[in-house]
Short mmCIF file of C-alpha atoms and ligand atoms in Angstrom, two decimals:
data_model
loop_
_atom_site.label_atom_id
_atom_site.label_comp_id
_atom_site.label_asym_id
_atom_site.label_seq_id
_atom_site.Cartn_x
_atom_site.Cartn_y
_atom_site.Cartn_z
CA MET T 1 25.26 20.99 18.06
CA LYS T 2 26.25 17.81 16.94
CA VAL T 3 23.65 15.00 17.57
CA TYR T 4 24.09 11.35 16.60
CA ALA T 5 21.59 8.50 16.64
CA LEU T 6 23.03 5.26 17.85
CA VAL T 7 20.80 2.25 16.96
CA PRO T 8 21.73 -1.17 18.39
CA ALA T 9 20.25 -3.82 16.12
CA ALA T 10 22.84 -6.59 16.95
CA GLY T 11 20.47 -8.94 19.04
CA SER T 12 19.57 -12.46 18.17
CA GLY T 13 15.90 -11.96 18.65
CA ARG T 14 15.81 -15.21 20.87
CA ARG T 15 12.24 -14.46 22.14
CA MET T 16 10.79 -13.73 18.76
CA GLY T 17 11.97 -17.33 17.56
CA SER T 18 11.80 -16.59 14.04
CA GLU T 19 14.03 -17.87 11.29
CA THR T 20 14.75 -14.51 9.92
CA LYS T 21 16.32 -12.31 12.65
CA LYS T 22 13.82 -10.00 14.32
CA GLN T 23 15.29 -6.74 13.11
CA PHE T 24 14.84 -7.90 9.53
CA LEU T 25 11.32 -9.12 9.74
CA LEU T 26 8.81 -7.11 7.85
CA LEU T 27 6.59 -4.67 9.47
CA GLY T 28 4.15 -2.82 7.24
CA GLY T 29 6.15 -4.23 4.34
CA ARG T 30 9.52 -2.75 5.49
CA PRO T 31 12.27 -4.40 7.64
CA LEU T 32 11.62 -3.59 11.33
CA PHE T 33 14.96 -1.91 11.93
CA LEU T 34 14.50 0.60 9.06
CA HIS T 35 11.39 2.12 10.72
CA CYS T 36 13.32 4.17 13.35
CA LEU T 37 16.13 4.76 11.04
CA ALA T 38 13.72 6.63 8.61
CA VAL T 39 12.49 8.80 11.50
CA PHE T 40 16.13 9.69 12.66
CA ALA T 41 17.11 10.19 8.85
CA HIS T 42 14.36 12.68 8.33
CA HIS T 43 14.88 14.69 11.43
CA PRO T 44 16.70 18.01 11.04
CA GLN T 45 18.46 17.92 14.26
CA VAL T 46 20.09 14.53 13.74
CA THR T 47 23.62 14.94 12.08
CA GLY T 48 24.21 11.27 11.45
CA ILE T 49 23.33 7.68 12.43
CA VAL T 50 25.56 4.83 13.54
CA LEU T 51 23.84 1.30 13.17
CA VAL T 52 25.17 -1.60 15.14
CA VAL T 53 24.44 -5.07 13.67
CA SER T 54 25.43 -8.71 14.42
CA PRO T 55 28.89 -9.46 12.99
CA GLY T 56 28.24 -10.71 9.38
CA ASP T 57 25.04 -8.71 8.94
CA GLU T 58 26.85 -5.60 7.93
CA GLU T 59 26.29 -6.08 4.17
CA THR T 60 22.68 -7.06 4.41
CA ALA T 61 21.94 -4.10 6.56
CA ALA T 62 23.88 -1.70 4.26
CA ARG T 63 21.97 -2.92 1.11
CA LEU T 64 18.65 -2.38 2.95
CA VAL T 65 19.61 0.95 4.12
CA ALA T 66 20.63 1.99 0.69
CA GLU T 67 17.56 0.53 -0.89
CA TYR T 68 15.32 2.57 1.31
CA GLY T 69 17.40 5.70 0.44
CA LEU T 70 18.65 6.17 4.07
CA ASP T 71 22.26 5.81 3.24
CA LYS T 72 23.06 9.50 3.37
CA LYS T 73 22.48 9.78 7.12
CA VAL T 74 23.72 6.25 8.17
CA GLU T 75 27.35 6.99 8.37
CA LYS T 76 28.60 3.77 9.82
CA ILE T 77 27.36 0.17 10.15
CA ILE T 78 29.52 -1.63 12.73
CA PRO T 79 29.58 -5.15 14.27
CA GLY T 80 28.07 -5.44 17.82
CA GLY T 81 29.01 -7.48 20.86
CA SER T 82 27.31 -10.23 22.70
CA GLU T 83 25.21 -8.14 25.11
CA ARG T 84 23.32 -4.98 24.21
CA GLN T 85 25.48 -2.98 26.54
CA ASP T 86 28.61 -4.19 24.49
CA SER T 87 26.81 -3.13 21.21
CA VAL T 88 26.13 0.29 22.60
CA ARG T 89 29.68 0.62 23.90
CA LEU T 90 31.15 -0.31 20.54
CA GLY T 91 28.72 2.16 18.88
CA LEU T 92 29.70 4.93 21.21
CA ALA T 93 33.34 4.42 20.38
CA ALA T 94 32.39 4.79 16.53
CA LEU T 95 30.90 8.27 16.97
CA PRO T 96 32.93 11.35 16.01
CA GLU T 97 34.86 12.71 18.90
CA ASP T 98 33.05 16.12 18.80
CA THR T 99 29.66 14.59 19.10
CA ASP T 100 27.69 16.72 21.64
CA PHE T 101 24.65 14.47 22.27
CA VAL T 102 23.77 10.96 21.40
CA LEU T 103 20.21 9.36 21.21
CA ILE T 104 20.59 5.71 21.93
CA HIS T 105 17.37 3.88 20.37
CA ASP T 106 16.59 0.16 20.02
CA ALA T 107 16.14 -0.93 16.42
CA ALA T 108 13.23 -3.07 17.84
CA ARG T 109 11.13 0.07 18.64
CA PRO T 110 9.63 1.14 15.32
CA PHE T 111 7.20 3.82 16.68
CA LEU T 112 9.86 6.52 17.42
CA THR T 113 8.44 9.89 16.77
CA PRO T 114 10.09 13.23 15.77
CA ASP T 115 8.34 14.78 18.89
CA LEU T 116 10.09 12.17 21.16
CA ILE T 117 13.44 12.87 19.62
CA ASP T 118 12.81 16.66 20.23
CA ARG T 119 11.71 16.14 23.91
CA THR T 120 14.45 13.65 25.05
CA LEU T 121 16.99 15.95 23.34
CA SER T 122 16.02 19.14 24.98
CA ALA T 123 15.73 17.37 28.43
CA ALA T 124 19.26 15.83 27.84
CA VAL T 125 20.51 19.44 27.00
CA ARG T 126 19.09 20.40 30.35
CA THR T 127 19.95 17.37 32.60
CA GLY T 128 22.76 15.49 30.70
CA ALA T 129 20.63 12.25 30.53
CA ALA T 130 16.94 11.69 29.46
CA VAL T 131 14.94 8.73 28.86
CA ALA T 132 11.59 8.03 27.29
CA ALA T 133 9.28 6.39 29.83
CA ALA T 134 5.68 5.67 30.52
CA PRO T 135 3.83 5.23 33.75
CA VAL T 136 3.44 1.56 34.60
CA LYS T 137 -0.04 0.44 34.28
CA ASP T 138 0.03 -2.84 36.16
CA THR T 139 0.63 -3.42 39.75
CA ILE T 140 4.20 -4.58 40.27
CA LYS T 141 4.89 -7.28 42.95
CA VAL T 142 8.30 -8.42 44.13
CA ALA T 143 8.46 -12.26 44.69
CA ALA T 144 10.90 -14.77 46.07
CA PRO T 145 12.32 -17.52 43.75
CA ASN T 146 9.38 -19.71 45.14
CA ARG T 147 6.91 -17.10 43.68
CA LEU T 148 5.69 -16.12 47.17
CA VAL T 149 5.02 -12.32 47.13
CA GLU T 150 7.44 -10.28 49.35
CA ARG T 151 6.06 -6.95 48.74
CA THR T 152 3.86 -4.78 46.41
CA LEU T 153 5.45 -1.51 44.92
CA GLU T 154 3.75 1.77 45.06
CA ARG T 155 2.63 2.08 41.51
CA SER T 156 2.31 5.86 41.32
CA THR T 157 6.18 6.10 41.55
CA LEU T 158 6.87 3.43 38.91
CA TRP T 159 7.88 4.13 35.24
CA SER T 160 8.45 1.72 32.47
CA VAL T 161 11.56 3.07 30.55
CA ALA T 162 12.00 2.71 26.81
CA THR T 163 14.30 4.40 24.31
CA PRO T 164 15.42 6.82 23.02
CA GLN T 165 17.70 7.40 25.99
CA THR T 166 19.53 10.63 25.21
CA PHE T 167 22.74 11.74 26.73
CA SER T 168 25.64 14.07 26.65
CA TYR T 169 28.16 12.12 24.67
CA ARG T 170 30.92 12.70 27.32
CA LEU T 171 28.80 11.59 30.18
CA ILE T 172 27.51 8.38 28.50
CA LEU T 173 31.13 7.60 27.48
CA GLU T 174 32.30 8.05 31.06
CA ALA T 175 29.41 5.90 32.31
CA HIS T 176 30.19 2.99 29.88
CA ARG T 177 33.99 3.28 30.75
CA ARG T 178 33.25 2.98 34.63
CA ALA T 179 30.63 0.14 33.98
CA GLN T 180 33.34 -1.86 32.07
CA GLU T 181 35.89 -1.19 34.65
CA ASP T 182 33.55 -2.43 37.49
CA GLY T 183 32.24 -5.29 35.39
CA PHE T 184 28.68 -3.97 35.68
CA THR T 185 26.03 -4.94 33.15
CA GLY T 186 22.70 -2.93 33.34
CA THR T 187 19.50 -3.51 31.55
CA ASP T 188 19.34 0.02 30.07
CA ASP T 189 21.94 2.82 29.25
CA ALA T 190 20.55 5.27 31.90
CA VAL T 191 21.51 2.89 34.87
CA LEU T 192 25.12 3.43 34.01
CA VAL T 193 24.67 7.11 34.43
CA GLU T 194 22.73 6.61 37.68
CA ARG T 195 25.70 4.63 39.19
CA LEU T 196 27.80 7.73 38.73
CA GLY T 197 25.20 9.69 40.96
CA ARG T 198 24.40 11.89 37.94
CA PRO T 199 20.65 12.89 37.39
CA VAL T 200 18.39 11.09 34.80
CA GLU T 201 15.24 12.80 33.67
CA LEU T 202 12.33 10.80 32.59
CA VAL T 203 10.50 11.97 29.40
CA PRO T 204 6.91 10.88 29.27
CA ALA T 205 6.28 8.90 26.04
CA SER T 206 3.21 7.24 24.47
CA ASP T 207 2.62 3.69 25.40
CA THR T 208 2.54 2.99 21.63
CA ASN T 209 6.42 3.17 21.77
CA ILE T 210 6.65 -0.53 22.15
CA LYS T 211 9.53 -2.82 21.62
CA VAL T 212 8.82 -5.61 19.34
CA THR T 213 10.09 -8.62 21.41
CA THR T 214 7.59 -11.63 20.67
CA PRO T 215 5.38 -12.69 17.66
CA THR T 216 2.49 -11.06 19.63
CA ASP T 217 4.29 -7.79 19.63
CA LEU T 218 4.93 -7.87 15.94
CA LEU T 219 1.01 -8.51 15.51
CA LEU T 220 0.37 -5.61 17.80
CA ALA T 221 2.76 -3.29 15.82
CA GLU T 222 1.06 -4.16 12.55
CA CYS T 223 -2.29 -3.06 14.30
CA LEU T 224 -0.69 0.15 15.62
CA LEU T 225 0.59 0.92 12.27
CA GLY T 226 -2.89 0.47 10.79
CA SER T 227 -4.70 2.44 13.51
CA ALA T 228 -2.31 5.47 13.07
CA ALA T 229 -4.14 6.12 9.83
CA GLY T 230 -7.54 6.00 11.65
CA ALA T 231 -6.24 8.37 14.31
CA ALA T 232 -4.81 10.62 11.51
CA LYS T 233 -8.01 10.89 9.78
CA GLU T 234 -9.96 11.48 12.98
CA ALA T 235 -7.55 14.32 13.60
CA GLY T 236 -8.56 15.86 10.36
CA MET T 237 -5.40 15.12 8.40
CA PRO T 238 -5.95 15.29 4.79
CA GLY T 239 -6.86 11.93 3.21
CA GLU T 240 -3.73 11.44 1.33
CA GLU T 241 -1.55 12.03 4.28
CA ALA T 242 -3.53 9.92 6.46
CA GLU T 243 -3.31 6.93 4.05
CA LYS T 244 0.38 7.64 3.89
CA GLU T 245 0.56 7.48 7.71
CA ARG T 246 -1.11 4.11 7.49
CA GLY T 247 1.17 2.90 4.78
CA PHE T 248 -1.95 1.91 2.68
CA MET T 249 -1.61 4.46 -0.15
CA MET T 250 -2.07 2.43 -3.33
CA ARG T 251 -0.54 3.45 -6.55
CA VAL T 252 -1.41 1.97 -10.06
CA GLY T 253 0.89 1.97 -13.17
CA SER T 254 0.55 0.82 -16.69
CA GLY T 255 3.25 -0.03 -19.29
CA PHE T 256 3.24 -0.87 -23.04
CA ASP T 257 5.99 -1.81 -25.42
CA VAL T 258 6.47 -3.04 -28.94
CA HIS T 259 9.59 -4.54 -30.66
CA ALA T 260 9.80 -5.62 -34.35
CA PHE T 261 11.04 -8.99 -35.40
CA LYS T 262 14.46 -9.20 -36.83
CA PRO T 263 16.18 -12.31 -38.37
CA GLY T 264 19.46 -13.50 -36.63
CA ARG T 265 18.43 -12.25 -33.15
CA ARG T 266 17.72 -14.28 -30.13
CA LEU T 267 14.02 -14.17 -28.87
CA VAL T 268 14.10 -13.22 -25.23
CA LEU T 269 10.69 -12.70 -23.36
CA GLY T 270 10.39 -12.37 -19.58
CA GLY T 271 14.09 -13.33 -19.23
CA VAL T 272 13.63 -16.68 -20.96
CA GLU T 273 15.24 -17.38 -24.26
CA ILE T 274 12.74 -19.00 -26.62
CA PRO T 275 13.90 -21.13 -29.57
CA TYR T 276 12.34 -19.39 -32.68
CA GLN T 277 13.63 -18.55 -36.12
CA ARG T 278 13.72 -14.72 -35.41
CA GLY T 279 14.39 -12.48 -32.34
CA LEU T 280 13.36 -8.91 -31.53
CA GLU T 281 15.29 -5.80 -32.61
CA GLY T 282 16.40 -3.44 -29.93
CA HIS T 283 19.29 -1.91 -28.09
CA SER T 284 19.29 -4.11 -25.08
CA ASP T 285 18.08 -7.79 -25.52
CA ALA T 286 14.69 -6.30 -26.55
CA ASP T 287 12.71 -8.05 -23.89
CA VAL T 288 9.43 -6.46 -24.73
CA LEU T 289 7.62 -8.03 -21.69
CA LEU T 290 10.20 -6.82 -19.11
CA HIS T 291 10.14 -3.39 -20.66
CA ALA T 292 6.39 -3.07 -20.22
CA VAL T 293 6.57 -4.33 -16.59
CA ALA T 294 9.43 -1.90 -15.88
CA ASP T 295 7.48 1.01 -17.34
CA ALA T 296 4.34 0.16 -15.32
CA LEU T 297 6.33 0.06 -12.14
CA LEU T 298 8.08 3.48 -12.92
CA GLY T 299 4.75 4.89 -13.74
CA ALA T 300 3.09 3.91 -10.57
CA ALA T 301 6.04 5.40 -8.47
CA GLY T 302 5.50 8.70 -10.34
CA GLU T 303 8.93 8.28 -12.03
CA ARG T 304 9.78 9.06 -15.65
CA ASP T 305 9.79 6.21 -18.14
CA ILE T 306 12.23 3.43 -19.02
CA GLY T 307 13.82 5.33 -21.82
CA HIS T 308 14.67 8.17 -19.42
CA HIS T 309 16.22 5.81 -16.81
CA PHE T 310 17.96 3.47 -19.25
CA PRO T 311 18.63 5.47 -22.35
CA ASP T 312 19.10 3.84 -25.75
CA GLN T 313 22.13 5.95 -26.45
CA ASP T 314 24.00 4.76 -23.29
CA PRO T 315 26.37 1.93 -24.13
CA ALA T 316 25.98 0.61 -20.75
CA TRP T 317 22.57 -0.90 -21.70
CA ALA T 318 23.78 -2.26 -25.05
CA GLY T 319 22.84 -5.83 -25.35
CA ILE T 320 22.25 -6.10 -21.60
CA SER T 321 19.73 -8.62 -20.18
CA SER T 322 16.65 -6.71 -19.39
CA LEU T 323 16.39 -8.50 -15.99
CA ILE T 324 18.92 -6.03 -14.90
CA ILE T 325 17.06 -3.15 -16.06
CA LEU T 326 14.05 -4.75 -14.06
CA GLU T 327 16.17 -5.25 -11.15
CA LYS T 328 17.23 -1.60 -11.11
CA THR T 329 13.68 -0.56 -11.56
CA GLY T 330 12.75 -2.62 -8.45
CA GLU T 331 15.41 -0.60 -6.56
CA ILE T 332 14.18 2.78 -7.73
CA VAL T 333 10.62 1.91 -6.66
CA ARG T 334 11.81 0.74 -3.23
CA ARG T 335 14.00 3.78 -2.72
CA ARG T 336 10.85 5.93 -3.54
CA GLY T 337 9.25 4.07 -0.59
CA PHE T 338 6.97 1.65 -2.36
CA SER T 339 6.43 -2.09 -2.04
CA ILE T 340 5.09 -4.09 -5.01
CA THR T 341 1.62 -5.57 -4.26
CA ASN T 342 1.20 -7.27 -7.77
CA ILE T 343 1.95 -7.31 -11.37
CA ASP T 344 -0.24 -8.49 -14.33
CA SER T 345 1.08 -8.70 -17.77
CA LEU T 346 0.19 -9.62 -21.34
CA VAL T 347 2.31 -10.73 -24.27
CA ILE T 348 0.56 -10.11 -27.50
CA ALA T 349 2.08 -12.29 -30.25
CA GLN T 350 0.83 -14.50 -33.06
CA GLU T 351 3.76 -16.68 -32.68
CA PRO T 352 5.62 -18.60 -31.02
CA LYS T 353 3.64 -20.23 -28.33
CA ILE T 354 4.31 -18.43 -25.02
CA ALA T 355 2.35 -20.86 -22.65
CA PRO T 356 5.32 -23.26 -22.04
CA TYR T 357 7.58 -20.58 -20.77
CA VAL T 358 5.09 -18.65 -18.59
CA GLU T 359 6.21 -20.11 -15.30
CA ARG T 360 9.90 -19.36 -15.82
CA MET T 361 8.90 -15.81 -16.81
CA ARG T 362 6.90 -15.22 -13.66
CA ALA T 363 9.94 -16.63 -11.63
CA ASN T 364 12.39 -14.37 -13.36
CA ILE T 365 10.24 -11.24 -12.92
CA ALA T 366 9.64 -12.18 -9.24
CA GLN T 367 13.34 -12.71 -8.57
CA ALA T 368 14.42 -9.57 -10.12
CA LEU T 369 11.88 -7.61 -8.11
CA LYS T 370 12.40 -9.73 -4.92
CA ILE T 371 8.72 -10.52 -4.53
CA PRO T 372 6.93 -13.85 -4.49
CA SER T 373 6.00 -15.26 -7.95
CA GLU T 374 2.49 -15.50 -6.75
CA ARG T 375 2.30 -11.78 -7.26
CA VAL T 376 3.24 -11.81 -10.84
CA ALA T 377 0.95 -12.92 -13.55
CA VAL T 378 2.12 -13.38 -17.30
CA LYS T 379 -0.56 -14.15 -19.84
CA ALA T 380 -0.46 -14.26 -23.63
CA THR T 381 -2.80 -13.76 -26.52
CA SER T 382 -2.66 -13.67 -30.28
CA THR T 383 -4.62 -11.08 -32.19
CA GLU T 384 -6.35 -13.50 -34.61
CA ARG T 385 -3.91 -12.63 -37.24
CA LEU T 386 -5.06 -9.06 -37.26
CA GLY T 387 -2.66 -6.05 -36.96
CA PHE T 388 1.11 -5.90 -36.87
CA THR T 389 1.29 -8.69 -34.28
CA GLY T 390 -1.15 -10.88 -36.12
CA ARG T 391 0.92 -10.53 -39.32
CA GLY T 392 3.94 -11.57 -37.27
CA GLU T 393 5.89 -8.30 -37.70
CA GLY T 394 6.66 -7.99 -34.05
CA ILE T 395 5.55 -8.64 -30.49
CA ALA T 396 3.75 -6.17 -28.05
CA ALA T 397 3.36 -6.39 -24.39
CA GLN T 398 1.44 -4.56 -21.79
CA ALA T 399 1.51 -4.64 -17.95
CA VAL T 400 -0.20 -3.05 -14.87
CA CYS T 401 0.98 -2.99 -11.38
CA LEU T 402 0.00 -2.03 -7.94
CA LEU T 403 2.32 -0.40 -5.50
CA GLN T 404 1.80 0.30 -1.84
CA GLU T 405 3.39 3.27 -0.22
CA VAL T 406 5.28 2.03 2.86
CA SER T 407 4.84 4.21 5.89
CA THR T 408 7.77 6.66 6.51
CA ARG T 409 6.86 7.08 10.12
N1 CTP O 501 20.86 -5.65 20.70
C1 CTP O 501 22.23 -5.49 20.43
N2 CTP O 501 23.19 -6.19 20.64
C2 CTP O 501 23.05 -7.30 21.54
C3 CTP O 501 21.66 -7.52 21.93
C4 CTP O 501 20.63 -6.77 21.65
O1 CTP O 501 22.41 -4.40 19.59
N3 CTP O 501 23.97 -8.14 21.86
C5 CTP O 501 19.70 -4.88 20.29
C6 CTP O 501 18.73 -5.54 19.62
O2 CTP O 501 19.00 -5.84 18.28
C7 CTP O 501 17.46 -4.63 19.84
C8 CTP O 501 17.83 -3.95 21.18
O3 CTP O 501 19.12 -4.18 21.38
O4 CTP O 501 17.22 -3.69 18.79
C9 CTP O 501 16.99 -4.36 22.33
O5 CTP O 501 17.21 -5.80 22.53
P1 CTP O 501 16.05 -6.88 22.40
O6 CTP O 501 14.67 -6.32 22.19
O7 CTP O 501 16.28 -7.66 23.88
O8 CTP O 501 16.44 -7.77 21.16
P2 CTP O 501 17.19 -9.11 21.05
O9 CTP O 501 18.27 -9.17 22.03
O10 CTP O 501 17.46 -9.35 19.62
O11 CTP O 501 16.02 -10.13 21.51
P3 CTP O 501 16.12 -11.31 22.58
O12 CTP O 501 16.52 -10.64 23.82
O13 CTP O 501 14.73 -11.86 22.59
O14 CTP O 501 17.03 -12.28 22.09
MG1 MG O 502 17.87 -9.21 24.20
#
């Protein structure tokens, strides 16, 4: 059975009113639209994913999808249309012809669960169309434009529908074709099937399956993300898994590096070229500080060391700026599902004076790792003329970092 996920993420987020488009805002340290993508990507029954974004956002979305290691399952990223229904229609047209079922799910709903995928899918296999829904909690009244109540609806028959909305591919294609023909725009996908007189089954879903629409919703979503861990612990999930569920698992790493002075070389520390009569010897630019930072990050992520990832023998790294090595290290860390909380580092050198360059070093490290510079510290010390650094034979650097595991729910 060929099952595709179709994720519309081409909205403008008007009601969120944020400068960054809603789908790219961070929730639990990860862009909003990636939350449901991760769930789809890890689901064994989902063959592939088609993501629909605003025209012009394709590259940004593709970069983030790759950064979080989801590019294997996300087969296409295509531009959407002006209404959600247009985005969905364009997405449907981009699916392989032999698709059997499609799960349409708003990028703005981060709390998708594997169980909800399973249940809407098996209902759709039965009925042709199945949508996630929750019983309405409030009393719903119909009012005239002047706000005078006309009637009160019987609450026990009312459901609030969400996504995933899961359909036989042929049925939803036909429903969209007919809607376009008739010039009909609905507020969800199922209504287009209902217009054909075909059955649509409601699949009870948790009321935590919220759509992030306003700033309050984002706050609520952060709370839900946090409380998931509490619930997991209550349910007796092992501590580590519960922490992961919450996205709160912390990981510490340490790095250390030494390079010897060599006349005739440039001295580069923290990506800053420092005027000095000697530089450091090494295969790359020998930026001892960046190497220590990169090693700390790799260690915290449970990866092998810098020599393994960027081998000395590889001509690709000869003379290269270590900022590129650091940038690539940041990508590895993010792909492993971590965000960087902070970095503290220390340059151990008798000479030259490092202090005048510290701010630029912090900025360079922060930029390479795509984090604010307030999360990066660079300090320096001499060793009172003791040891090899004290004798001016070389420079050493050490770093520690803290990573936070981003939830993969
Ligand atoms: N969407 C889309 N194409 C559109 C409009 C919306 O793909 N032309 C997507 C949104 O990105 C979102 C989902 O459909 O993932 C549900 O839409 P909604 O929550 O309304 O998001 P926005 O339209 O972005 O928000 P707003 O209505 O506040 O502008
Ligand atoms: Mg909208």
